[in-house]
XYZ file of C-alpha atoms in Angstrom:
81
model
C -0.010 -0.012 -0.013
C 1.429 3.384 -0.950
C 0.122 6.682 0.467
C 1.077 9.948 -1.157
C 1.213 12.376 1.843
C 3.105 15.442 0.586
C 3.859 16.882 -2.765
C 6.966 19.020 -3.362
C 4.514 21.455 -4.980
C 3.319 22.168 -1.426
C 6.694 23.705 -0.582
C 5.545 26.781 -2.515
C 2.781 27.369 0.013
C 3.141 29.925 2.797
C 5.538 28.753 5.577
C 2.748 28.493 8.165
C 0.823 26.122 5.947
C 3.789 23.987 5.112
C 4.833 23.743 8.802
C 1.280 22.759 9.761
C 1.166 20.020 7.100
C 4.564 18.654 8.095
C 3.730 18.811 11.780
C 0.581 16.743 11.176
C 2.602 14.205 9.131
C 5.264 14.003 11.797
C 2.695 13.433 14.589
C 1.149 10.564 12.655
C 4.464 8.969 11.737
C 5.611 9.101 15.392
C 2.549 6.957 16.363
C 3.683 4.209 13.958
C 6.743 3.450 16.089
C 4.694 2.186 19.016
C 1.181 1.664 17.684
C -0.178 -1.723 18.743
C -2.056 -2.346 15.493
C 1.111 -1.638 13.424
C 2.972 -4.184 15.508
C 0.207 -6.743 15.945
C -0.326 -6.907 12.205
C 3.400 -6.727 11.520
C 3.129 -3.721 9.153
C 6.379 -2.425 7.757
C 6.552 1.302 7.363
C 8.738 2.851 4.704
C 9.032 6.367 3.199
C 10.284 7.245 -0.244
C 10.904 10.428 -2.086
C 12.926 13.566 -1.358
C 13.308 13.007 2.329
C 16.258 15.384 2.440
C 13.733 18.238 1.905
C 11.972 17.447 5.176
C 12.798 18.986 8.614
C 15.224 16.927 10.725
C 12.571 16.073 13.278
C 10.303 14.549 10.615
C 13.209 12.593 9.146
C 13.964 11.262 12.614
C 10.380 10.166 13.117
C 10.459 8.422 9.730
C 13.725 6.705 10.655
C 12.344 5.531 14.008
C 9.152 4.097 12.417
C 11.215 2.392 9.732
C 13.581 0.826 12.228
C 10.829 -0.256 14.555
C 9.030 -2.137 11.756
C 11.878 -3.097 9.392
C 11.733 -6.840 10.199
C 8.047 -7.135 9.490
C 6.853 -8.954 6.413
C 3.054 -8.681 6.817
C 1.864 -5.509 5.045
C 4.275 -2.960 3.675
C 2.946 0.549 4.061
C 4.953 2.976 1.969
C 4.311 6.695 1.998
C 5.656 9.049 -0.597
C 6.999 12.459 0.207
């Protein structure tokens, strides 16, 4: 399953809009690290795209979710940035 969560076109929006969007994405990604459903169903979380354009805190949240689920082979959830 692939989810498209942020287009680079959004980077042209006002800073307060972009920061709000990225903060919402980061909050959700952080839940993947410890979410019981993610772990019970052995869902592997991956992110693809231009991750270098993201704020460090969001990149860290993505890294943590990826590492916490990297051994799972159930469902692979991939979100594209």
